[in-house]
Amino acid sequence: MSLIDKLLILAIAFQVLLTFGILVWMGIERVPRVARGEIAVKDVAVDRDAYPLRARLLSNSFDNQFQLPVLFYVSALLALWSGGAGWVELVLAWLFVALRYVHAAIHVTTNRVYRRFAVYTAGLVVLALLWLWLVLRLVVLAPSM
């Protein structure tokens, strides 16, 4: 396995780590409140409105990790599967993951929507470029059989 492949797998792992980190933080915010009886289970069985703001922000950020990142996982796995992941895929993958960390940090702290949206859009553009490059490399530029 090449160094580029290993670094690409590491980018995937860092995205997964972000998701697990938010999940753990969300559990730390939610579970004790329910356990102490501050929040009744029936009040959170259907929606999150009974939770305090921080717990709702974490929940929204956690949910968001299953939107664009799903397309990232597929693209990274496709790059690895093709046997020819290169520096372009690697740089775009790490840039996407870095932007996801910034997006999550904004989401669970200040939650400044315009700033969060700008970072989300930047991540979307990077992901679109990654997909465009993969299609170009694997379909258009690939030698025909």
CSV table of C-alpha atoms in Angstrom, one decimal:
chain,number,residue,atom,x,y,z
A,1,MET,CA,0.0,0.0,0.0
A,2,SER,CA,1.4,3.4,-1.0
A,3,LEU,CA,2.0,6.3,1.3
A,4,ILE,CA,-0.8,8.3,-0.5
A,5,ASP,CA,-3.3,5.4,0.1
A,6,LYS,CA,-2.3,5.3,3.8
A,7,LEU,CA,-2.7,9.1,4.1
A,8,LEU,CA,-6.1,8.9,2.4
A,9,ILE,CA,-7.2,6.2,4.8
A,10,LEU,CA,-6.0,8.5,7.6
A,11,ALA,CA,-8.3,11.3,6.2
A,12,ILE,CA,-11.2,8.9,6.3
A,13,ALA,CA,-10.3,7.9,9.9
A,14,PHE,CA,-10.2,11.6,10.9
A,15,GLN,CA,-13.6,12.2,9.5
A,16,VAL,CA,-14.9,9.1,11.4
A,17,LEU,CA,-13.1,10.4,14.6
A,18,LEU,CA,-15.0,13.7,14.2
A,19,THR,CA,-18.3,11.9,14.0
A,20,PHE,CA,-17.5,9.7,17.1
A,21,GLY,CA,-16.2,12.7,19.0
A,22,ILE,CA,-19.4,14.7,18.4
A,23,LEU,CA,-21.4,11.6,19.4
A,24,VAL,CA,-19.6,11.2,22.7
A,25,TRP,CA,-19.9,14.9,23.5
A,26,MET,CA,-23.6,14.7,22.7
A,27,GLY,CA,-24.0,11.7,25.0
A,28,ILE,CA,-22.1,13.6,27.8
A,29,GLU,CA,-24.6,16.5,27.3
A,30,ARG,CA,-27.7,14.4,27.1
A,31,VAL,CA,-27.5,11.2,29.2
A,32,PRO,CA,-26.8,12.8,32.6
A,33,ARG,CA,-29.8,15.1,32.2
A,34,VAL,CA,-32.1,12.2,31.5
A,35,ALA,CA,-30.5,10.1,34.2
A,36,ARG,CA,-31.0,12.9,36.8
A,37,GLY,CA,-34.6,13.3,35.7
A,38,GLU,CA,-34.1,16.9,34.4
A,39,ILE,CA,-35.5,15.7,31.1
A,40,ALA,CA,-38.2,13.1,30.8
A,41,VAL,CA,-37.6,10.4,28.1
A,42,LYS,CA,-41.1,11.0,26.7
A,43,ASP,CA,-40.2,14.7,26.1
A,44,VAL,CA,-37.3,13.6,23.8
A,45,ALA,CA,-38.7,10.5,22.3
A,46,VAL,CA,-39.8,12.3,19.1
A,47,ASP,CA,-37.9,15.6,19.0
A,48,ARG,CA,-35.0,17.3,20.7
A,49,ASP,CA,-36.7,20.5,21.8
A,50,ALA,CA,-36.5,19.5,25.5
A,51,TYR,CA,-32.8,19.4,25.5
A,52,PRO,CA,-30.7,22.5,26.2
A,53,LEU,CA,-29.2,24.4,23.3
A,54,ARG,CA,-25.8,22.9,23.4
A,55,ALA,CA,-27.2,19.3,23.3
A,56,ARG,CA,-29.4,20.3,20.3
A,57,LEU,CA,-26.4,21.9,18.5
A,58,LEU,CA,-24.4,18.8,19.0
A,59,SER,CA,-27.3,16.6,17.8
A,60,ASN,CA,-27.6,18.8,14.7
A,61,SER,CA,-23.9,18.6,14.0
A,62,PHE,CA,-23.9,14.8,14.5
A,63,ASP,CA,-26.8,14.5,12.0
A,64,ASN,CA,-24.8,16.7,9.6
A,65,GLN,CA,-21.9,14.1,9.6
A,66,PHE,CA,-24.2,11.8,7.6
A,67,GLN,CA,-24.8,14.2,4.8
A,68,LEU,CA,-21.9,15.5,2.7
A,69,PRO,CA,-19.4,13.1,4.5
A,70,VAL,CA,-21.2,10.1,3.0
A,71,LEU,CA,-20.3,11.4,-0.5
A,72,PHE,CA,-16.7,11.9,0.8
A,73,TYR,CA,-16.5,8.3,2.1
A,74,VAL,CA,-17.6,7.0,-1.3
A,75,SER,CA,-15.2,9.2,-3.2
A,76,ALA,CA,-12.3,8.2,-1.0
A,77,LEU,CA,-13.1,4.5,-1.2
A,78,LEU,CA,-13.5,4.8,-5.0
A,79,ALA,CA,-10.0,6.5,-5.2
A,80,LEU,CA,-8.5,3.6,-3.1
A,81,TRP,CA,-10.4,0.9,-5.0
A,82,SER,CA,-9.2,2.3,-8.4
A,83,GLY,CA,-5.6,1.5,-7.2
A,84,GLY,CA,-4.4,4.9,-8.2
A,85,ALA,CA,-5.1,7.5,-5.6
A,86,GLY,CA,-2.9,10.4,-6.2
A,87,TRP,CA,-1.9,13.7,-4.6
A,88,VAL,CA,-5.0,15.5,-6.0
A,89,GLU,CA,-7.3,13.1,-4.3
A,90,LEU,CA,-5.3,13.3,-1.1
A,91,VAL,CA,-5.1,17.1,-0.9
A,92,LEU,CA,-8.8,17.5,-1.7
A,93,ALA,CA,-9.7,14.8,0.9
A,94,TRP,CA,-7.7,16.4,3.7
A,95,LEU,CA,-9.0,19.8,2.8
A,96,PHE,CA,-12.6,18.5,3.0
A,97,VAL,CA,-12.0,16.9,6.3
A,98,ALA,CA,-10.3,20.1,7.7
A,99,LEU,CA,-13.4,22.1,6.6
A,100,ARG,CA,-15.7,19.6,8.3
A,101,TYR,CA,-13.8,20.1,11.5
A,102,VAL,CA,-14.2,23.9,11.2
A,103,HIS,CA,-17.8,23.5,10.3
A,104,ALA,CA,-18.5,21.3,13.3
A,105,ALA,CA,-16.6,23.7,15.6
A,106,ILE,CA,-18.7,26.6,14.4
A,107,HIS,CA,-21.9,24.4,14.7
A,108,VAL,CA,-21.4,23.5,18.3
A,109,THR,CA,-19.9,26.8,19.6
A,110,THR,CA,-21.0,30.2,18.2
A,111,ASN,CA,-23.3,28.6,15.6
A,112,ARG,CA,-22.9,31.7,13.4
A,113,VAL,CA,-25.1,30.6,10.5
A,114,TYR,CA,-23.5,32.7,7.8
A,115,ARG,CA,-20.0,31.7,8.8
A,116,ARG,CA,-21.1,28.0,9.1
A,117,PHE,CA,-22.7,28.2,5.7
A,118,ALA,CA,-19.6,29.7,4.1
A,119,VAL,CA,-17.5,26.8,5.5
A,120,TYR,CA,-20.1,24.2,4.5
A,121,THR,CA,-20.2,25.7,1.0
A,122,ALA,CA,-16.4,25.6,0.8
A,123,GLY,CA,-16.5,21.9,1.8
A,124,LEU,CA,-19.2,21.2,-0.8
A,125,VAL,CA,-17.0,22.9,-3.5
A,126,VAL,CA,-14.0,20.8,-2.5
A,127,LEU,CA,-16.0,17.6,-2.5
A,128,ALA,CA,-17.5,18.5,-5.9
A,129,LEU,CA,-13.9,19.0,-7.2
A,130,LEU,CA,-12.9,15.7,-5.8
A,131,TRP,CA,-15.7,14.0,-7.6
A,132,LEU,CA,-15.1,15.9,-10.8
A,133,TRP,CA,-11.4,14.9,-10.7
A,134,LEU,CA,-12.3,11.2,-9.9
A,135,VAL,CA,-14.7,11.0,-12.9
A,136,LEU,CA,-12.2,12.8,-15.1
A,137,ARG,CA,-9.3,10.5,-14.1
A,138,LEU,CA,-11.3,7.2,-14.0
A,139,VAL,CA,-13.6,7.7,-17.0
A,140,VAL,CA,-12.1,10.2,-19.3
A,141,LEU,CA,-8.4,9.9,-18.9
A,142,ALA,CA,-8.3,6.2,-18.1
A,143,PRO,CA,-6.8,4.1,-20.8
A,144,SER,CA,-9.5,2.1,-22.7
A,145,MET,CA,-9.6,-1.6,-22.6
